[in-house]
Coordinates of C-alpha atoms in Angstrom, one line a residue:
Chain A
M36 CA -10.0 11.4 -26.9
T37 CA -6.7 11.8 -25.2
T38 CA -6.4 14.6 -22.7
T39 CA -2.9 15.5 -23.5
E40 CA -3.7 17.9 -26.3
H41 CA -5.3 20.6 -24.2
L42 CA -3.8 20.0 -20.8
Q43 CA -0.7 21.8 -19.7
R44 CA 1.4 19.0 -18.3
M45 CA 4.6 18.7 -16.2
A46 CA 7.4 17.2 -18.2
A47 CA 8.5 13.8 -16.8
P48 CA 12.2 13.2 -16.6
T49 CA 13.7 10.6 -18.9
G50 CA 16.4 8.0 -18.2
A51 CA 16.8 5.4 -15.6
I52 CA 14.3 5.4 -12.7
M53 CA 16.7 3.8 -10.2
P54 CA 18.4 7.0 -8.9
G55 CA 15.0 8.5 -8.1
V56 CA 13.8 5.3 -6.4
L57 CA 17.0 5.2 -4.4
R58 CA 16.4 8.8 -3.2
A59 CA 12.8 7.8 -2.3
E60 CA 13.9 4.8 -0.3
W61 CA 16.6 6.9 1.4
T62 CA 14.0 9.5 2.3
K63 CA 11.7 6.8 3.7
L64 CA 14.4 5.1 5.8
T65 CA 15.8 8.3 7.2
S66 CA 12.5 10.0 8.0
L67 CA 11.5 7.4 10.6
R68 CA 12.4 7.6 14.3
S69 CA 12.4 3.8 14.5
T70 CA 15.4 3.7 12.1
R71 CA 17.4 5.9 14.4
W72 CA 16.4 4.0 17.5
L73 CA 17.3 0.6 15.9
L74 CA 20.7 1.9 14.7
L75 CA 21.4 3.4 18.1
I76 CA 20.5 0.1 19.8
T77 CA 22.9 -1.7 17.3
V78 CA 25.8 0.5 18.3
L79 CA 25.1 0.5 22.0
L80 CA 24.6 -3.3 22.2
A81 CA 27.9 -3.8 20.3
L82 CA 29.8 -1.5 22.7
V83 CA 28.2 -2.5 26.0
V84 CA 28.4 -6.2 25.5
S85 CA 32.0 -5.8 24.3
A86 CA 32.8 -3.9 27.5
V87 CA 31.1 -6.5 29.7
V88 CA 32.6 -9.6 27.9
T89 CA 36.1 -8.2 27.8
S90 CA 35.9 -7.1 31.5
V91 CA 34.9 -10.7 32.5
Y92 CA 37.6 -12.2 30.5
A93 CA 40.1 -9.7 31.8
S94 CA 39.1 -10.5 35.4
Q95 CA 39.3 -14.2 35.0
Y96 CA 42.4 -14.3 32.9
D97 CA 45.3 -16.3 34.3
Q98 CA 47.5 -19.2 33.1
D99 CA 44.7 -21.8 33.8
F100 CA 42.1 -19.7 31.8
A101 CA 44.6 -19.4 28.9
A102 CA 45.0 -23.2 28.9
R103 CA 41.3 -23.9 28.7
H104 CA 40.2 -21.2 26.2
T105 CA 41.2 -20.1 22.7
I106 CA 42.9 -16.8 23.2
D107 CA 41.2 -14.5 20.7
P108 CA 41.0 -11.0 22.2
A109 CA 39.8 -9.5 18.9
Y110 CA 36.8 -11.9 18.9
W111 CA 36.1 -11.3 22.6
S112 CA 35.7 -7.6 21.8
L113 CA 33.4 -8.3 18.9
T114 CA 31.0 -10.6 20.6
G115 CA 28.7 -7.6 21.1
L116 CA 27.8 -7.9 17.4
I117 CA 26.1 -11.2 18.1
F118 CA 23.5 -9.1 20.0
A119 CA 23.8 -6.0 18.0
Q120 CA 22.8 -7.8 14.8
L121 CA 19.3 -7.8 16.3
G122 CA 18.9 -4.1 15.6
V123 CA 20.0 -4.5 12.0
G124 CA 17.9 -7.6 11.5
V125 CA 14.7 -5.8 12.7
L126 CA 15.5 -2.7 10.6
G127 CA 15.9 -4.9 7.5
V128 CA 12.6 -6.7 8.1
L129 CA 10.7 -3.5 8.8
T130 CA 12.0 -1.7 5.7
M131 CA 9.8 -4.1 3.8
S132 CA 7.2 -5.5 6.2
G133 CA 6.4 -2.1 7.7
E134 CA 5.0 -1.1 4.3
Y135 CA 2.8 -4.2 4.2
G136 CA 1.6 -3.5 7.8
T137 CA 0.5 0.0 7.1
G138 CA -0.7 -0.7 3.5
L139 CA 1.8 1.8 2.2
I140 CA 3.2 -0.8 -0.1
S141 CA 0.2 -0.1 -2.4
T142 CA 1.2 3.5 -2.7
T143 CA 4.8 2.5 -3.2
F144 CA 4.0 0.1 -6.0
T145 CA 1.6 2.6 -7.6
A146 CA 4.4 5.1 -7.8
V147 CA 6.9 2.5 -9.0
P148 CA 5.2 -0.4 -10.7
Q149 CA 8.6 -1.9 -11.3
R150 CA 8.5 -3.7 -8.0
R151 CA 12.0 -5.3 -8.4
T152 CA 13.5 -1.9 -8.7
V153 CA 11.9 -1.0 -5.4
L154 CA 13.3 -4.1 -3.7
V155 CA 16.8 -3.5 -5.1
A156 CA 16.7 0.2 -4.0
K157 CA 15.6 -0.8 -0.5
A158 CA 18.4 -3.4 -0.4
V159 CA 21.0 -0.9 -1.5
V160 CA 19.9 1.7 1.0
V161 CA 19.4 -0.5 4.1
S162 CA 22.6 -2.5 3.5
A163 CA 24.6 0.7 3.0
V164 CA 23.3 2.1 6.3
A165 CA 24.0 -1.3 8.0
L166 CA 27.5 -1.3 6.6
V167 CA 28.3 2.1 8.0
V168 CA 26.7 1.5 11.3
G169 CA 28.2 -2.0 11.4
A170 CA 31.7 -0.7 10.7
V171 CA 31.3 2.0 13.4
S172 CA 30.0 -0.6 15.9
S173 CA 32.6 -3.1 15.0
L174 CA 35.6 -0.7 15.2
G175 CA 34.2 0.9 18.3
A176 CA 33.6 -2.4 20.1
F177 CA 37.1 -3.6 19.1
L178 CA 38.8 -0.4 20.4
L179 CA 36.7 -0.4 23.6
G180 CA 37.4 -4.1 24.2
Q181 CA 41.1 -3.8 23.6
L182 CA 41.2 -0.8 26.1
V183 CA 39.7 -3.1 28.7
L184 CA 42.0 -6.0 27.9
S185 CA 45.1 -3.8 27.8
G186 CA 45.1 -3.8 31.6
K187 CA 46.0 -7.5 31.5
H188 CA 48.3 -7.0 28.5
I189 CA 46.4 -9.5 26.5
G190 CA 44.9 -7.1 23.9
A191 CA 45.2 -7.6 20.1
G192 CA 46.4 -5.0 17.7
I193 CA 44.7 -4.2 14.4
G194 CA 47.9 -5.4 12.6
D195 CA 47.8 -8.8 14.3
P196 CA 46.9 -11.8 12.0
G197 CA 43.2 -11.9 11.2
V198 CA 42.3 -8.9 13.3
L199 CA 41.6 -6.5 10.5
R200 CA 39.5 -9.1 8.7
A201 CA 37.5 -9.7 11.9
V202 CA 36.9 -5.9 12.5
T203 CA 35.9 -5.1 8.9
G204 CA 34.0 -8.4 8.8
G205 CA 31.6 -7.1 11.5
G206 CA 30.4 -4.3 9.2
L207 CA 30.3 -6.6 6.1
Y208 CA 28.3 -9.2 8.1
L209 CA 25.6 -6.6 9.2
A210 CA 25.4 -5.3 5.6
V211 CA 24.6 -8.7 4.3
L212 CA 22.3 -9.5 7.2
A213 CA 20.3 -6.4 6.3
V214 CA 19.6 -7.8 2.8
L215 CA 18.7 -11.2 4.2
A216 CA 16.3 -9.7 6.7
L217 CA 14.8 -7.3 4.1
S218 CA 14.2 -10.3 1.8
L219 CA 12.5 -12.3 4.6
G220 CA 10.3 -9.2 5.2
A221 CA 9.3 -9.2 1.5
L222 CA 8.6 -12.9 1.5
V223 CA 6.7 -13.2 4.8
R224 CA 5.1 -9.7 4.6
H225 CA 4.1 -9.6 8.3
S226 CA 6.5 -7.9 10.6
A227 CA 6.1 -10.3 13.6
G228 CA 6.4 -13.4 11.4
A229 CA 9.4 -12.1 9.5
I230 CA 11.2 -10.9 12.7
A231 CA 10.5 -14.3 14.3
T232 CA 12.0 -16.0 11.2
V233 CA 15.2 -13.8 11.5
L234 CA 15.5 -14.6 15.2
G235 CA 15.0 -18.3 14.4
L236 CA 17.8 -18.2 11.9
L237 CA 20.2 -16.2 14.0
Y238 CA 19.6 -17.5 17.5
V239 CA 17.4 -20.6 17.6
L240 CA 19.0 -22.5 14.8
P241 CA 22.5 -22.2 16.3
A242 CA 21.1 -23.3 19.7
I243 CA 19.6 -26.3 18.1
G244 CA 22.8 -26.9 16.3
A245 CA 24.7 -27.0 19.5
I246 CA 22.8 -30.0 20.8
L247 CA 23.0 -32.0 17.6
P248 CA 25.2 -35.1 17.4
P249 CA 29.0 -34.5 17.2
S250 CA 29.1 -35.7 13.6
W251 CA 27.0 -32.7 12.7
Q252 CA 29.2 -30.2 14.7
D253 CA 32.0 -30.1 12.2
T254 CA 29.9 -30.6 9.0
A255 CA 26.5 -29.0 8.9
V256 CA 26.3 -26.8 12.0
P257 CA 29.1 -24.4 11.0
Y258 CA 27.2 -23.6 7.9
F259 CA 23.9 -22.7 9.6
P260 CA 23.2 -19.0 8.6
G261 CA 24.1 -17.3 11.9
N262 CA 27.1 -19.5 12.6
A263 CA 28.5 -19.2 9.1
G264 CA 28.2 -15.4 9.0
L265 CA 29.7 -14.8 12.4
A266 CA 32.8 -17.0 11.6
I267 CA 34.4 -13.9 10.1
L268 CA 34.6 -12.3 13.6
H269 CA 37.2 -14.9 14.6
A270 CA 40.8 -13.7 14.2
V271 CA 42.1 -17.0 15.5
P272 CA 40.9 -20.2 13.7
M273 CA 38.3 -22.1 15.6
V274 CA 37.5 -25.9 15.7
N275 CA 33.9 -26.7 14.6
A276 CA 33.6 -23.4 12.8
A277 CA 33.8 -22.5 9.1
A278 CA 36.9 -20.7 7.9
P279 CA 36.1 -17.0 8.1
W280 CA 35.7 -16.2 4.4
T281 CA 34.2 -19.5 3.6
G282 CA 31.6 -19.0 6.3
F283 CA 30.9 -15.5 5.2
A284 CA 30.5 -16.7 1.6
A285 CA 28.0 -19.2 2.8
F286 CA 26.1 -16.5 4.6
C287 CA 26.1 -14.3 1.4
A288 CA 24.7 -17.3 -0.4
Y289 CA 21.8 -17.5 2.1
A290 CA 21.1 -13.8 1.6
A291 CA 21.3 -14.1 -2.2
L292 CA 18.9 -17.0 -2.1
A293 CA 16.3 -15.2 0.0
F294 CA 16.8 -12.0 -2.1
T295 CA 16.3 -14.0 -5.4
A296 CA 13.2 -15.6 -4.0
A297 CA 11.8 -12.2 -3.0
L298 CA 12.6 -10.8 -6.5
Y299 CA 10.8 -13.8 -8.0
V300 CA 7.6 -13.6 -6.0
L301 CA 7.3 -9.8 -5.7
P302 CA 5.9 -9.1 -9.2
R303 CA 3.8 -12.3 -9.2
R304 CA 1.8 -11.7 -6.1
D305 CA -1.0 -9.1 -5.6
A306 CA 0.5 -6.1 -3.8
L307 CA -1.3 -6.9 -0.6
P308 CA -2.1 -10.4 0.8
K309 CA -5.8 -11.1 0.4
Chain B
M1 CA -9.1 7.4 -20.7
I2 CA -9.4 4.3 -18.6
A3 CA -10.7 1.2 -20.4
A4 CA -11.7 -2.1 -18.8
E5 CA -12.3 -5.1 -21.1
G6 CA -13.8 -8.3 -19.7
L7 CA -12.0 -7.5 -16.4
T8 CA -12.4 -10.4 -14.0
K9 CA -10.9 -11.2 -10.6
R10 CA -11.6 -14.4 -8.7
Y11 CA -10.3 -15.3 -5.2
G12 CA -10.8 -19.1 -5.1
S13 CA -14.5 -19.7 -5.7
V14 CA -15.4 -16.1 -5.0
T15 CA -15.8 -13.9 -8.0
A16 CA -15.1 -10.3 -6.9
V17 CA -15.1 -8.7 -10.3
D18 CA -17.1 -10.4 -13.1
D19 CA -16.4 -9.7 -16.8
L20 CA -16.5 -5.9 -16.3
S21 CA -16.1 -3.7 -19.4
F22 CA -16.4 0.1 -19.4
D23 CA -14.6 3.2 -20.6
V24 CA -13.9 6.3 -18.4
L25 CA -13.6 9.4 -20.6
P26 CA -11.7 12.6 -20.0
G27 CA -13.4 15.9 -19.3
R28 CA -16.0 14.7 -16.9
V29 CA -16.2 13.2 -13.4
T30 CA -17.2 9.6 -13.6
G31 CA -18.7 8.1 -10.5
F32 CA -17.9 4.4 -9.8
V33 CA -20.8 3.3 -7.6
G34 CA -21.9 0.1 -6.0
P35 CA -22.8 -1.2 -2.6
N36 CA -20.0 -2.2 -0.3
G37 CA -18.5 -5.5 -1.5
A38 CA -19.4 -4.8 -5.1
G39 CA -15.8 -5.0 -6.3
K40 CA -15.0 -1.3 -6.7
T41 CA -11.7 -1.3 -4.8
T42 CA -10.6 -4.6 -6.5
T43 CA -11.3 -3.0 -9.9
L44 CA -9.4 0.1 -9.1
R45 CA -6.5 -2.0 -7.7
M46 CA -6.3 -3.9 -11.0
A47 CA -6.4 -0.6 -12.9
L48 CA -3.3 0.5 -10.9
G49 CA -1.5 -2.7 -11.5
L50 CA -1.6 -3.7 -7.8
D51 CA -3.6 -6.8 -8.2
A52 CA -3.5 -9.0 -11.3
P53 CA -6.8 -9.7 -13.2
T54 CA -7.8 -13.4 -13.4
A55 CA -9.0 -12.5 -16.9
G56 CA -9.5 -9.5 -19.1
R57 CA -7.5 -6.3 -19.0
V58 CA -7.6 -2.6 -18.0
T59 CA -5.6 0.1 -19.7
I60 CA -4.9 3.8 -19.0
D61 CA -4.5 5.9 -22.2
G62 CA -4.0 2.6 -24.1
R63 CA -1.3 1.1 -21.9
P64 CA -1.5 -1.2 -18.9
Y65 CA -0.5 0.6 -15.7
G66 CA 2.7 -1.4 -15.3
A67 CA 4.1 -0.1 -18.6
Y68 CA 4.5 3.4 -17.2
R69 CA 7.9 4.1 -15.9
R70 CA 7.0 7.3 -14.0
P71 CA 3.3 6.8 -13.6
L72 CA 2.7 9.7 -11.2
F73 CA 2.9 12.0 -14.3
E74 CA 0.2 9.9 -15.9
V75 CA -2.1 8.7 -13.2
G76 CA -2.8 10.1 -9.7
A77 CA -4.3 7.6 -7.4
L78 CA -5.8 7.5 -3.9
I79 CA -6.4 3.9 -2.9
D80 CA -6.4 3.9 0.9
A81 CA -6.1 7.2 2.8
Q82 CA -5.2 5.3 6.0
A83 CA -2.2 3.6 4.4
L84 CA 0.5 5.8 5.8
H85 CA 3.4 5.4 8.2
G86 CA 2.3 7.5 11.2
G87 CA 5.9 8.4 12.0
R88 CA 6.5 10.4 8.9
S89 CA 5.4 14.0 8.4
A90 CA 3.1 14.9 5.5
A91 CA 5.9 16.6 3.6
Q92 CA 8.3 13.6 4.1
H93 CA 5.6 11.2 2.9
L94 CA 5.1 13.2 -0.3
L95 CA 8.8 13.9 -0.8
A96 CA 9.6 10.2 -0.9
L97 CA 6.8 9.8 -3.5
A98 CA 8.1 12.8 -5.5
H99 CA 11.6 11.5 -5.5
S100 CA 10.5 8.1 -6.8
N101 CA 9.2 9.6 -10.0
G102 CA 11.7 12.5 -10.3
I103 CA 9.1 15.1 -9.4
P104 CA 10.7 18.3 -8.2
G105 CA 10.6 18.7 -4.4
R106 CA 8.9 22.1 -4.6
R107 CA 5.7 20.3 -5.8
V108 CA 5.3 18.9 -2.3
Q109 CA 4.5 22.4 -0.8
Q110 CA 2.4 23.3 -3.8
V111 CA 0.1 20.3 -3.5
L112 CA -0.1 20.5 0.3
K113 CA -1.3 24.1 -0.1
R114 CA -3.8 23.1 -2.7
V115 CA -5.4 20.5 -0.4
G116 CA -5.3 22.9 2.6
L117 CA -2.6 21.1 4.5
G118 CA 0.1 23.8 4.0
D119 CA 0.3 24.6 7.7
V120 CA 0.7 21.0 8.9
A121 CA 3.3 19.9 6.3
G122 CA 5.8 19.2 9.1
R123 CA 3.5 17.3 11.4
R124 CA 3.6 13.6 11.8
V125 CA 0.6 12.0 9.9
G126 CA 0.0 9.6 12.9
G127 CA -2.0 12.5 14.5
F128 CA -4.0 13.3 11.3
S129 CA -7.8 12.8 11.3
L130 CA -9.3 10.7 8.5
G131 CA -10.3 13.9 6.7
M132 CA -6.7 15.2 6.8
R133 CA -5.5 11.8 5.6
Q134 CA -7.9 12.0 2.7
R135 CA -6.6 15.4 1.8
L136 CA -3.0 14.1 2.0
G137 CA -3.9 11.2 -0.2
I138 CA -5.4 13.6 -2.8
A139 CA -2.2 15.8 -2.5
A140 CA -0.2 12.6 -3.4
A141 CA -2.5 12.0 -6.4
L142 CA -1.9 15.5 -7.6
L143 CA 1.9 15.4 -7.2
G144 CA 2.7 14.7 -10.9
D145 CA -0.1 16.9 -12.2
P146 CA -1.5 13.8 -14.0
P147 CA -4.2 13.8 -16.7
V148 CA -5.9 10.8 -15.1
L149 CA -7.1 10.6 -11.5
I150 CA -8.4 7.4 -9.8
L151 CA -9.8 8.0 -6.3
D152 CA -11.3 5.3 -4.1
E153 CA -13.9 6.7 -1.7
P154 CA -12.2 10.1 -1.3
V155 CA -15.2 11.6 0.5
N156 CA -15.1 9.1 3.4
G157 CA -14.3 10.9 6.6
L158 CA -14.6 14.4 5.3
D159 CA -16.7 17.0 7.1
P160 CA -19.4 18.9 5.2
E161 CA -16.9 21.6 4.3
G162 CA -14.5 19.0 3.0
I163 CA -17.1 17.3 0.9
V164 CA -18.0 20.6 -0.8
W165 CA -14.3 21.2 -1.3
I166 CA -13.6 17.9 -2.9
R167 CA -16.7 18.1 -5.1
T168 CA -15.5 21.5 -6.4
L169 CA -11.9 20.1 -6.9
L170 CA -13.1 17.1 -8.8
K171 CA -15.2 19.2 -11.1
S172 CA -12.5 21.7 -11.8
L173 CA -10.0 18.8 -12.5
A174 CA -12.5 17.4 -15.0
T175 CA -13.1 20.8 -16.5
E176 CA -9.4 21.1 -17.1
G177 CA -9.8 18.1 -19.4
R178 CA -8.7 15.4 -17.0
T179 CA -10.1 11.9 -16.6
V180 CA -11.6 11.7 -13.1
F181 CA -12.8 8.3 -11.8
V182 CA -14.2 8.4 -8.3
S183 CA -15.6 5.5 -6.4
S184 CA -18.3 5.8 -3.7
H185 CA -20.9 3.6 -2.2
L186 CA -23.1 6.7 -1.8
M187 CA -25.2 7.3 -4.8
S188 CA -26.5 10.6 -3.4
E189 CA -22.9 11.9 -3.1
M190 CA -22.1 10.9 -6.7
A191 CA -25.3 12.5 -7.9
Q192 CA -24.0 15.9 -6.9
T193 CA -20.4 15.3 -8.0
A194 CA -20.4 13.1 -11.1
D195 CA -21.5 13.7 -14.7
H196 CA -21.4 10.0 -15.6
L197 CA -21.9 6.8 -13.7
V198 CA -20.5 3.3 -13.8
V199 CA -22.6 1.3 -11.5
I200 CA -21.6 -2.2 -10.4
G201 CA -23.1 -4.8 -8.1
R202 CA -21.5 -8.2 -7.2
G203 CA -18.7 -7.4 -9.6
R204 CA -21.0 -7.0 -12.6
L205 CA -21.7 -3.9 -14.6
L206 CA -25.3 -2.7 -13.9
A207 CA -25.2 0.7 -15.6
D208 CA -22.9 2.9 -17.6
S209 CA -24.7 6.1 -18.4
S210 CA -25.1 9.8 -17.6
V211 CA -26.6 10.6 -14.2
E212 CA -29.8 11.9 -15.8
A213 CA -30.2 8.8 -18.1
F214 CA -29.5 6.6 -15.1
V215 CA -32.3 8.2 -13.1
G216 CA -34.6 8.1 -16.1
R217 CA -33.9 4.5 -16.9
T218 CA -34.1 3.1 -13.4
S219 CA -36.7 5.2 -11.7
R220 CA -40.4 4.5 -12.0
N221 CA -42.0 7.8 -13.0
E222 CA -45.2 7.4 -11.1
V223 CA -48.4 9.5 -10.8
R224 CA -50.3 9.4 -7.5
V225 CA -54.0 10.1 -7.8
V226 CA -56.7 10.4 -5.2
T227 CA -60.3 10.1 -6.6
P228 CA -63.7 8.8 -5.4
Q229 CA -63.9 7.1 -8.9
S230 CA -60.7 5.2 -8.5
T231 CA -62.0 2.0 -10.1
E232 CA -63.4 3.9 -13.1
L233 CA -60.1 5.8 -13.6
A234 CA -58.0 2.6 -13.2
G235 CA -60.0 1.0 -16.0
L236 CA -59.7 4.0 -18.2
L237 CA -56.0 4.3 -17.7
T238 CA -55.5 0.6 -18.4
D239 CA -57.6 1.0 -21.6
H240 CA -55.1 3.7 -22.6
G241 CA -52.1 1.5 -22.0
V242 CA -51.1 2.9 -18.7
H243 CA -50.0 0.5 -16.0
V244 CA -51.9 0.9 -12.8
R245 CA -49.8 -0.4 -10.0
A246 CA -52.1 -0.2 -7.0
V247 CA -55.6 0.7 -6.2
D248 CA -56.4 1.3 -2.5
G249 CA -59.8 2.8 -1.8
E250 CA -59.7 6.2 -3.3
R251 CA -55.9 6.1 -4.1
L252 CA -54.2 4.7 -7.1
V253 CA -50.7 4.8 -8.5
A254 CA -50.1 4.8 -12.3
T255 CA -46.7 4.2 -13.8
G256 CA -45.2 5.1 -17.1
T257 CA -47.3 8.2 -17.6
D258 CA -47.4 11.8 -16.4
V259 CA -49.7 14.2 -14.5
S260 CA -50.9 16.0 -17.6
T261 CA -52.0 12.8 -19.4
V262 CA -53.8 11.5 -16.3
G263 CA -55.4 15.0 -15.6
R264 CA -56.7 15.5 -19.1
L265 CA -58.0 11.9 -19.4
A266 CA -59.9 12.4 -16.1
A267 CA -61.3 15.7 -17.2
D268 CA -62.4 14.3 -20.6
H269 CA -64.4 11.6 -18.7
R270 CA -65.7 14.0 -15.9
I271 CA -63.8 12.1 -13.2
V272 CA -63.2 14.1 -10.0
L273 CA -59.6 14.3 -8.9
L274 CA -59.0 15.2 -5.3
E275 CA -55.2 14.9 -5.6
L276 CA -52.8 14.5 -8.6
A277 CA -49.1 14.3 -8.0
A278 CA -46.0 13.2 -9.9
Q279 CA -43.6 11.1 -7.9
S280 CA -40.2 10.4 -9.3
A281 CA -37.7 8.1 -7.5
S282 CA -34.7 9.8 -6.1
L283 CA -31.2 8.8 -7.3
E284 CA -30.7 6.8 -4.1
E285 CA -33.9 4.9 -4.6
A286 CA -33.0 4.2 -8.2
F287 CA -29.7 2.9 -7.0
M288 CA -31.3 0.8 -4.3
E289 CA -33.7 -0.6 -6.8
L290 CA -30.9 -1.5 -9.3
T291 CA -28.6 -3.0 -6.8
R292 CA -31.2 -4.7 -4.6
D293 CA -30.6 -8.1 -6.0
S294 CA -26.8 -7.6 -6.2
A295 CA -26.2 -6.3 -2.7
D296 CA -24.3 -8.8 -0.8
H297 CA -24.2 -8.7 3.0
T298 CA -22.4 -11.8 3.8
A299 CA -19.3 -11.2 6.0
D300 CA -16.6 -12.7 3.8
F301 CA -17.7 -11.2 0.6
G302 CA -18.2 -7.9 2.3
N303 CA -14.4 -7.7 2.8
M304 CA -13.8 -7.7 -0.9
D305 CA -14.2 -4.0 -1.1
G306 CA -13.2 -3.0 2.4
A307 CA -9.9 -2.7 4.1
A308 CA -8.4 -5.7 2.4

């Protein structure tokens, strides 16, 4: 009855499937133009916004300005990441939701029925890419910003307190954001819906937080996802913000929660929404 | 071998697949036929572990699909030829699939050549016609050189040359000893491709038999006769246990008999025959006859088998 007796068959490799699935996901991610565009947008937004913000601060800087603002030149140069995160967020979502949109997810899960392995491989690949691009964006934005600020002699050095943490934090933040966005893509399964959810978490929620009563400002609002994650970009401690590593840890917890939820539902649902 | 046992899938109050049991054996092409909305795609998706059965089970060579760690070496599947990312090239699409199961990259060019896409390997699939996408989907199914093939409507969108090509391919794969399970809503297509048929309607099994047996069982083998003595002949046939379906002037139609019986009977009784002809239903008619009551044309149920 079995066909194996008289069929010449290719020998399947043995051992763990994860290395192959990682290669597959790397091939998928890097073979799309949209990936390159989104990563380019990420780097460009980080650099351009950094140049603009530091230029404005440099032009306005005087004794009066110094009295009214927290002087954090490292953070000023990293504000571009608040916009650049959009590129990584969309990339993370599309890595999963794009496959639902095209129906390719059926082919993917037919090739690898171990759906959790697929999700973990996607998370590793997209967060690794986000880490590298985030580190490049962060360091580039910092150097460009300090170049602009050096004209006013108000720049920060990488050895100044908190600066190294802020600059490396930019890359770390985007790497974790990629996992959060990927997980939301897996949970929501529609690109537009998942991107809207990411935008809501990163931009709308902080905006709502800003108009909440003062009692919330130093308790809940700093731990909203976007606010918490971006706290690590501050070299100088802020009022009404989470401590850098505390905020980052909270952001990691959000990502872990979403990732766990995605791992939970993925094998339990039919591959495509009915 | 593919084995379904009591396979059932319900979506709320709609039963898409209803207590379906059948075996698909190696060494022959098995056509999986039913009208649109009969539950073919849902059945195949359950066989591939994509959708979970509400009840029952389906196994491939004795194991549920999800138990295979590198399934492309066991089962090649084409579920939806349109399910591609248009931005990737044909080769990139297949390379990602090959990597996921540890299949050597050189297989990509081999299978692309086999399906006739060797020259367009580097082109983005967004510009591919449906026929080319079907070929790419078949290339993907062949990547791991699997002993079992499950293809959902692979003929859709192919030009006549492509249809002949896939028919030949499926037959040669079966001759090599593989299990080939192919769905289609076109019975006439399956008549020329398949050796065996699994016919479903409204998610229920209607027939599981060879193509010849299916035609024999479902078609009415009729004899058309034209004679001035039609009433006399009708009575005579009825006396001999032959069912006479219709008498209309000089014409009558007898079922469950053949021309030689009718001809000899008429000669023995000196009945003049002006015309005597056998009339056997075509496969498509047999199919229509069988699925008439089960065909479902309501919009929501129609989606069951379609793009969903």
